[in-house]
XYZ file of N, CA and C in Angstrom:
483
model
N 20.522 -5.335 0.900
C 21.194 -6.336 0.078
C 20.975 -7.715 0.693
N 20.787 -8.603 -0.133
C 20.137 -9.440 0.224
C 21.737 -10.875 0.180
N 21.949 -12.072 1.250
C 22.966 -12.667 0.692
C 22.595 -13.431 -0.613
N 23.659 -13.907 -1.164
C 23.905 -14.568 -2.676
C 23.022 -15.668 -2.781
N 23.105 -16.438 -1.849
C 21.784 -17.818 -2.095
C 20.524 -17.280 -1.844
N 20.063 -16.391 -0.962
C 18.530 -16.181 -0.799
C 18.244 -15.358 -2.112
N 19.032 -14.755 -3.158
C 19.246 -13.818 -4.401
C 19.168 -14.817 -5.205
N 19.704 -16.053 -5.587
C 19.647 -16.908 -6.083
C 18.308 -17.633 -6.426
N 17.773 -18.301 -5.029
C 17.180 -18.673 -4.735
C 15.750 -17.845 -5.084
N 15.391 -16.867 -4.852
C 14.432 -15.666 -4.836
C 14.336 -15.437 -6.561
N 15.383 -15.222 -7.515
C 15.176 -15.613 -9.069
C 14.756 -16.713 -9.575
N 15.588 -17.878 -9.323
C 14.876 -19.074 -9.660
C 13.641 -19.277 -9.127
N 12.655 -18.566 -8.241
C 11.315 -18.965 -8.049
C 10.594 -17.822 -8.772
N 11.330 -16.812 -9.336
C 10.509 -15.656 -9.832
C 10.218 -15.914 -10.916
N 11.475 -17.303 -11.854
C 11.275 -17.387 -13.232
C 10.683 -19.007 -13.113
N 10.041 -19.540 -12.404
C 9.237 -20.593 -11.873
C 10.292 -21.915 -12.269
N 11.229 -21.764 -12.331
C 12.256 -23.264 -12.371
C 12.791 -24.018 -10.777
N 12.743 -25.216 -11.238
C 12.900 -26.147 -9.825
C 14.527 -25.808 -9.900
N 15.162 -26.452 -8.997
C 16.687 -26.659 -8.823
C 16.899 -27.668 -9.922
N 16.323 -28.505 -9.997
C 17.270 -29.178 -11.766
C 17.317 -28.270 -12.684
N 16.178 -27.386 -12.824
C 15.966 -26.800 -14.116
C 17.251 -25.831 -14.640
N 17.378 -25.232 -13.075
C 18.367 -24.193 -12.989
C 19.660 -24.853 -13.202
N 20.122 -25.453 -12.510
C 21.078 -26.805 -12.735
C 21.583 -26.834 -13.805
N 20.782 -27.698 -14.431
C 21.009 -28.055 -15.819
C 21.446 -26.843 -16.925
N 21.016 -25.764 -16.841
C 20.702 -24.421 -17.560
C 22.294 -23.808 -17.103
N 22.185 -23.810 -15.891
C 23.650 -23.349 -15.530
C 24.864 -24.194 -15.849
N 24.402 -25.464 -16.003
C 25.731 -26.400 -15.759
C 26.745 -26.976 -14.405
N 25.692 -26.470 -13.567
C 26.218 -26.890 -11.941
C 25.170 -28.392 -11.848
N 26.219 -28.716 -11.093
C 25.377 -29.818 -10.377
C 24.456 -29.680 -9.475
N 23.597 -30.273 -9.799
C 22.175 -29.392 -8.551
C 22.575 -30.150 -7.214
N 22.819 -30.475 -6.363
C 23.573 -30.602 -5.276
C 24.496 -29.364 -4.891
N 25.056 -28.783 -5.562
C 26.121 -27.285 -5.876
C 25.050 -26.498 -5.580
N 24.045 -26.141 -6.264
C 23.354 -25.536 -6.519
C 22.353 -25.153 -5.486
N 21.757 -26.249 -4.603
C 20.813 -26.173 -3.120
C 21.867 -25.668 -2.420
N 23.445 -26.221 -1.941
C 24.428 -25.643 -1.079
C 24.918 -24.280 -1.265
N 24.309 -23.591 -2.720
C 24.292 -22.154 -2.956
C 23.423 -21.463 -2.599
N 22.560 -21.646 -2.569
C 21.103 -21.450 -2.066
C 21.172 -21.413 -0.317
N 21.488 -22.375 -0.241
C 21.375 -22.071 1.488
C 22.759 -21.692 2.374
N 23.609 -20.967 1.307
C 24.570 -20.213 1.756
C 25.849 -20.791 1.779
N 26.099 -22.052 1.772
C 26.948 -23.246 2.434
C 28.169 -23.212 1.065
N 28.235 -22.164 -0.132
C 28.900 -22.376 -0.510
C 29.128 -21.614 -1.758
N 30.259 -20.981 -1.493
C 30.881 -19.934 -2.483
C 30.639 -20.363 -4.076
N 30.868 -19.215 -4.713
C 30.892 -19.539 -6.115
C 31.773 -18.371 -7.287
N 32.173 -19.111 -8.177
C 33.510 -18.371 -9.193
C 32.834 -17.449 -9.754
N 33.424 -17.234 -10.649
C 33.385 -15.790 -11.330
C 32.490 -16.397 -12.248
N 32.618 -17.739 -12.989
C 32.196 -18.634 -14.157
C 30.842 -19.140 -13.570
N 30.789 -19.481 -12.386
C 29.445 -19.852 -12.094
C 28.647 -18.978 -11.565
N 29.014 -17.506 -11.797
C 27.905 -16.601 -10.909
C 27.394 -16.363 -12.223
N 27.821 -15.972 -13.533
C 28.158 -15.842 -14.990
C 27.593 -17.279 -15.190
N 27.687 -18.276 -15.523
C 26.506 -18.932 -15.787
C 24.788 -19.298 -15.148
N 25.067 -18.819 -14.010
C 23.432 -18.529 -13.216
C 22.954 -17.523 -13.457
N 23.409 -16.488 -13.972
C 22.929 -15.168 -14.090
C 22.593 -15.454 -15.874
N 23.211 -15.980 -16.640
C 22.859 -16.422 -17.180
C 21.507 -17.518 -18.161
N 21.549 -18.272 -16.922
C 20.290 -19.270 -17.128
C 19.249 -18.654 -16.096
N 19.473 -17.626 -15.400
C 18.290 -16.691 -15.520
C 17.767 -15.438 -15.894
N 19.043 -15.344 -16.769
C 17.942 -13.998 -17.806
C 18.063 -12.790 -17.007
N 19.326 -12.598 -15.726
C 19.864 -11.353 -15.246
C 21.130 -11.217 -15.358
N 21.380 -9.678 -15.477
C 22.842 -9.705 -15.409
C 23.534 -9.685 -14.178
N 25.097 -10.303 -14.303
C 25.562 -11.176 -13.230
C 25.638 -10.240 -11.957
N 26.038 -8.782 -12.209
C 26.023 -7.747 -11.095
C 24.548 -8.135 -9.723
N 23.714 -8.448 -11.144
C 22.055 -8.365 -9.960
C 22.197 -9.214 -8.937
N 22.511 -10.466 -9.377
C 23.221 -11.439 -8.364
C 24.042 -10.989 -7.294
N 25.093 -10.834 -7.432
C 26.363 -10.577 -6.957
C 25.978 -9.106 -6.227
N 25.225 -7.955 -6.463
C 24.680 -7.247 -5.681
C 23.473 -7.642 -4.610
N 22.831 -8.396 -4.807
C 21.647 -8.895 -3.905
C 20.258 -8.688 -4.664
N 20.176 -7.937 -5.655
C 18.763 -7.547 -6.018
C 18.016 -8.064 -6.251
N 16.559 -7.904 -5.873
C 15.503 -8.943 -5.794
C 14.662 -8.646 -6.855
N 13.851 -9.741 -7.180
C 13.033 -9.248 -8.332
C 11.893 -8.725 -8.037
N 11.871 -7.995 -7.210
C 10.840 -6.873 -6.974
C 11.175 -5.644 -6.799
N 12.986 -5.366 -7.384
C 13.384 -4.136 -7.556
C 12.252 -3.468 -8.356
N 11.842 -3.672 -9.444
C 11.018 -2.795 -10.707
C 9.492 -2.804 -10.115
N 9.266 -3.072 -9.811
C 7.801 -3.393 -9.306
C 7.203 -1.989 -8.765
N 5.975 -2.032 -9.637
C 5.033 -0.695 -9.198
C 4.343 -0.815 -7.919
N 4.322 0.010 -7.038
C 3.598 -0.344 -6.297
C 1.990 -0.659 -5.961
N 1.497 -1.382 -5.064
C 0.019 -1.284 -5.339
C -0.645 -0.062 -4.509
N -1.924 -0.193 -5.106
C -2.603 1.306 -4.746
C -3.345 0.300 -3.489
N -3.565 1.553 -2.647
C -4.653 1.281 -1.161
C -5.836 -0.081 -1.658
N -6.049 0.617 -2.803
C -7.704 -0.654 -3.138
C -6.982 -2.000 -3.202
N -5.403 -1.757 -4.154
C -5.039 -3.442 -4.376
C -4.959 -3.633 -3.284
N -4.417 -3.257 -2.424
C -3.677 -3.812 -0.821
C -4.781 -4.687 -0.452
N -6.216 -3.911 -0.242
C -7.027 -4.016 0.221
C -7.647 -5.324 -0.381
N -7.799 -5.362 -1.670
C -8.139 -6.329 -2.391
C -7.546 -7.693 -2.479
N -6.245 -7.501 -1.663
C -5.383 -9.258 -1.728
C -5.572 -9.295 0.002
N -5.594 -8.248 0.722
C -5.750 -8.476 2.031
C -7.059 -9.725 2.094
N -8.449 -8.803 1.334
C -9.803 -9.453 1.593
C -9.941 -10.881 1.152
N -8.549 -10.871 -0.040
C -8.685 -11.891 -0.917
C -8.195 -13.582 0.171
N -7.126 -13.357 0.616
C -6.374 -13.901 1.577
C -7.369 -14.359 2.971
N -8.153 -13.286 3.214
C -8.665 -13.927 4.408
C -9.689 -14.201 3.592
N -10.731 -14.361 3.320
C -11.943 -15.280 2.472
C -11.642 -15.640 1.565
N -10.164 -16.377 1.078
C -10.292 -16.719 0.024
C -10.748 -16.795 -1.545
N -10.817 -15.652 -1.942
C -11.040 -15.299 -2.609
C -10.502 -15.288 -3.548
N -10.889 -15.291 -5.553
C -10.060 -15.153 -6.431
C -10.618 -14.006 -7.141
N -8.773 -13.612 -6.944
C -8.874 -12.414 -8.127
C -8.709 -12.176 -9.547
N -8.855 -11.338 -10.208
C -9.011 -11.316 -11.969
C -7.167 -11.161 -12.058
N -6.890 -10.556 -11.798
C -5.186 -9.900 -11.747
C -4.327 -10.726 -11.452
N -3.590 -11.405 -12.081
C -2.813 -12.278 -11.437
C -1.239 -12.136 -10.842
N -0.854 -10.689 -10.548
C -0.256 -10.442 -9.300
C -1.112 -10.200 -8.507
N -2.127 -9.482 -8.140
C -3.095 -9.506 -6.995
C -3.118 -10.949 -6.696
N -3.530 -12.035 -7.231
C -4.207 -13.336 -7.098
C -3.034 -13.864 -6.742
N -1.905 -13.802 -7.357
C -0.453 -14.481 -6.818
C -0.443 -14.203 -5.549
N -0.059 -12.825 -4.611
C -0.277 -12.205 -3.838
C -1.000 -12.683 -2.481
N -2.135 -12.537 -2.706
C -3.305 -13.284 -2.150
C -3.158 -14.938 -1.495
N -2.667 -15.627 -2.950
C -2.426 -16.272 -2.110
C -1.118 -17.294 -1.647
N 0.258 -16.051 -1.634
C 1.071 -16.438 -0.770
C 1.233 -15.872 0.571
N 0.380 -14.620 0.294
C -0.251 -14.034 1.961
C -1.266 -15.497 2.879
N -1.925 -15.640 2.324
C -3.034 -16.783 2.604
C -2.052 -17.838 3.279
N -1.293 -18.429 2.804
C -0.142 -19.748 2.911
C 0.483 -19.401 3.780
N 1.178 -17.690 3.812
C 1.869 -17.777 4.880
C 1.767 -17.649 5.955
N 0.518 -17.075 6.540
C 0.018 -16.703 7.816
C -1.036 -17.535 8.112
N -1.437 -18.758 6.967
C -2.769 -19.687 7.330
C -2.521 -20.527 8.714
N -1.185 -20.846 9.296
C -0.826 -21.843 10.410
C -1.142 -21.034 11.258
N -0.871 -19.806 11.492
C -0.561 -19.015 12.309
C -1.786 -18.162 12.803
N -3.032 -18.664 11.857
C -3.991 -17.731 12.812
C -5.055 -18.297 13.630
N -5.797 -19.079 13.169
C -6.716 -19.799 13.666
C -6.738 -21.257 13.342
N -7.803 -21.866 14.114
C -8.385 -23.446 14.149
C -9.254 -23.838 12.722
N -9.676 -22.783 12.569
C -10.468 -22.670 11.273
C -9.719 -22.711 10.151
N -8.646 -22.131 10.167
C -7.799 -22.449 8.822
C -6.701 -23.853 9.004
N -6.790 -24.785 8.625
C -6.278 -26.643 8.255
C -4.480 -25.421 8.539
N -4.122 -26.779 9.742
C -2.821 -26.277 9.513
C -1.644 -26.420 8.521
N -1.052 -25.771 8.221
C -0.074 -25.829 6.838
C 1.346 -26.148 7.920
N 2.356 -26.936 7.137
C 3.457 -27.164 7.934
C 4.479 -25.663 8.088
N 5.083 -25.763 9.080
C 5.999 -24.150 9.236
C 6.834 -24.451 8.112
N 7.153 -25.246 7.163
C 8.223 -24.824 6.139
C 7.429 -24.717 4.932
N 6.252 -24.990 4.373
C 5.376 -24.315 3.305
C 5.004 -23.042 3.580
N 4.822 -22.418 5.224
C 4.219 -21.000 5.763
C 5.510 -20.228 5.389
N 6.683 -20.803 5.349
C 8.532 -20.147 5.320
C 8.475 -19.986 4.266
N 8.185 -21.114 3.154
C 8.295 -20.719 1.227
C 7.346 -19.501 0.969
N 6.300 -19.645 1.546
C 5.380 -18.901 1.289
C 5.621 -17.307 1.638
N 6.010 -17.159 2.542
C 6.384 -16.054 3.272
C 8.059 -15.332 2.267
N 8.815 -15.864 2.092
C 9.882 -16.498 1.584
C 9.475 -15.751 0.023
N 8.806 -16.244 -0.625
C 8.609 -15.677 -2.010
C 7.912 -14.492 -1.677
N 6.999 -14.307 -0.736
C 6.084 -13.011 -0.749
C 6.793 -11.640 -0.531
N 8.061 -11.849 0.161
C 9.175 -10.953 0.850
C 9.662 -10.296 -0.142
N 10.075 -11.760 -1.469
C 10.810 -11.313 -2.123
C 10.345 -10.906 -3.682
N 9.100 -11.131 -3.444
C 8.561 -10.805 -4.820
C 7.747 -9.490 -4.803
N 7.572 -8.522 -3.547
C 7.237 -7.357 -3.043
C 8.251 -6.744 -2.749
N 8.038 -5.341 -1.982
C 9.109 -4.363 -1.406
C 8.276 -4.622 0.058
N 9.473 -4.446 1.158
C 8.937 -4.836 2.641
C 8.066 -3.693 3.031
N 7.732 -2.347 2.419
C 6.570 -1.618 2.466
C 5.129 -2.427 2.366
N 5.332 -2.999 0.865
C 3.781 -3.698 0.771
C 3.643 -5.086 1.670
N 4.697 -5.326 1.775
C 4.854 -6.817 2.406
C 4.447 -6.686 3.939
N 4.427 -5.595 4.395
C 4.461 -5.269 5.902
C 3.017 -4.789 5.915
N 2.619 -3.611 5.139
C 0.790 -3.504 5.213
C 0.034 -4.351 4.830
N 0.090 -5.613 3.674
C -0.242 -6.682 3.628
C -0.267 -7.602 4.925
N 0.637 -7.940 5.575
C 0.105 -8.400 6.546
C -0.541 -8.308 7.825
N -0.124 -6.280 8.094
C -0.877 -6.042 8.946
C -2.568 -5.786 8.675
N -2.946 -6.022 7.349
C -4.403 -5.721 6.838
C -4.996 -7.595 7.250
N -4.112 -8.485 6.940
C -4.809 -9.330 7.370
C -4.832 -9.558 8.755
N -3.800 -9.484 9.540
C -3.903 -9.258 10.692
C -5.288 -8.597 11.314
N -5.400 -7.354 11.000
C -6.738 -6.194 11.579
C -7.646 -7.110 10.716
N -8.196 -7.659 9.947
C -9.376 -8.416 9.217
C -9.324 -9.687 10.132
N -8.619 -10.177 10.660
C -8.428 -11.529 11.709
C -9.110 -10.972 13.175
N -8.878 -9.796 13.370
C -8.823 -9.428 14.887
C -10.216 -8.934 14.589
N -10.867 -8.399 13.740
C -12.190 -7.846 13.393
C -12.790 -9.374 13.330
N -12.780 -10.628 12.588
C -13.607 -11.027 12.708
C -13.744 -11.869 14.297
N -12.203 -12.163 14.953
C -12.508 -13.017 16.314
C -13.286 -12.126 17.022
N -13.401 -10.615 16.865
C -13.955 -9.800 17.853
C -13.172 -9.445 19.025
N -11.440 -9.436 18.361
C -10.772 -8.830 19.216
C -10.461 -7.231 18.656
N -10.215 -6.572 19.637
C -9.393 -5.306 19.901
C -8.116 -4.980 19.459
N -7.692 -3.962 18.947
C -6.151 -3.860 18.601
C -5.533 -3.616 19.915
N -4.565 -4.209 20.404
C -3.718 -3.961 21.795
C -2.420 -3.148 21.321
């Protein structure tokens, strides 16, 4: 179970709306609305019921933690494989959860591996990481990154330790 703002927070990026959008839709003040998000602040019965609302879940999903990658099929060995390869060579895919995939794997581990990849700031590598968590199950989310990981260590010509 996930807390109420990262649940929050994790819908409104699944249904691609900024914090005004949601805001406005809900009827909170978007100021209310970031301090919900980053935990800093409770919310009524009326405003969990209007966010659940202006996003098109019912209010329990919220108020339970559920992420929107409860329903989600899983991918087969080839997809894994296919956003892993995609991520480290950059690559585009036809599928656009594979291609989504790809490249918030790419974003989130791009600071973090080499000189060769332009560094990204640690709070775009956090969004990035951040939606990938939550728009997967931590099964795929965890062999996803250990595939780019082993594709990193294969090409420096290191060893698994």
């Amino acid at each position: 179970m996930q807390p109420f703002g990262d649940t929050v927070l994790a819908w409104r990026l699944a249904r691609g709306m900024t914090q005004a959008a949601l805001a406005t839709a809900a009827g909170v003040p978007r100021p209310n609305l970031s301090a919900i998000e980053r935990g800093e602040r409770e919310v009524t019965l009326k405003t969990l019921r209007a966010l659940a609302v202006a996003l098109t879940v019912k209010p329990g999903v919220l108020a339970d933690g559920i992420l929107p990658h409860a329903d989600r099929r899983p991918l087969t060995r080839a997809g894994l494989e296919r956003v892993a390869l995609a991520a480290v060579r950059d690559l585009t895919l036809p599928d656009p959860r594979e291609a989504t995939l790809a490249r918030l794997l790419r974003a989130a581990v791009r600071s973090q591996v080499d000189s060769k990849w332009r560094y990204r700031s640690a709070r775009s590598a956090d969004r990035a990481y951040f939606l990938l968590k939550t728009s997967e199950t931590p099964e795929t989310v965890a062999s996803l990154v250990e595939r780019v990981a082993g594709a990193h260590r294969r090409t420096l010509g290191l060893s698994r330790r």
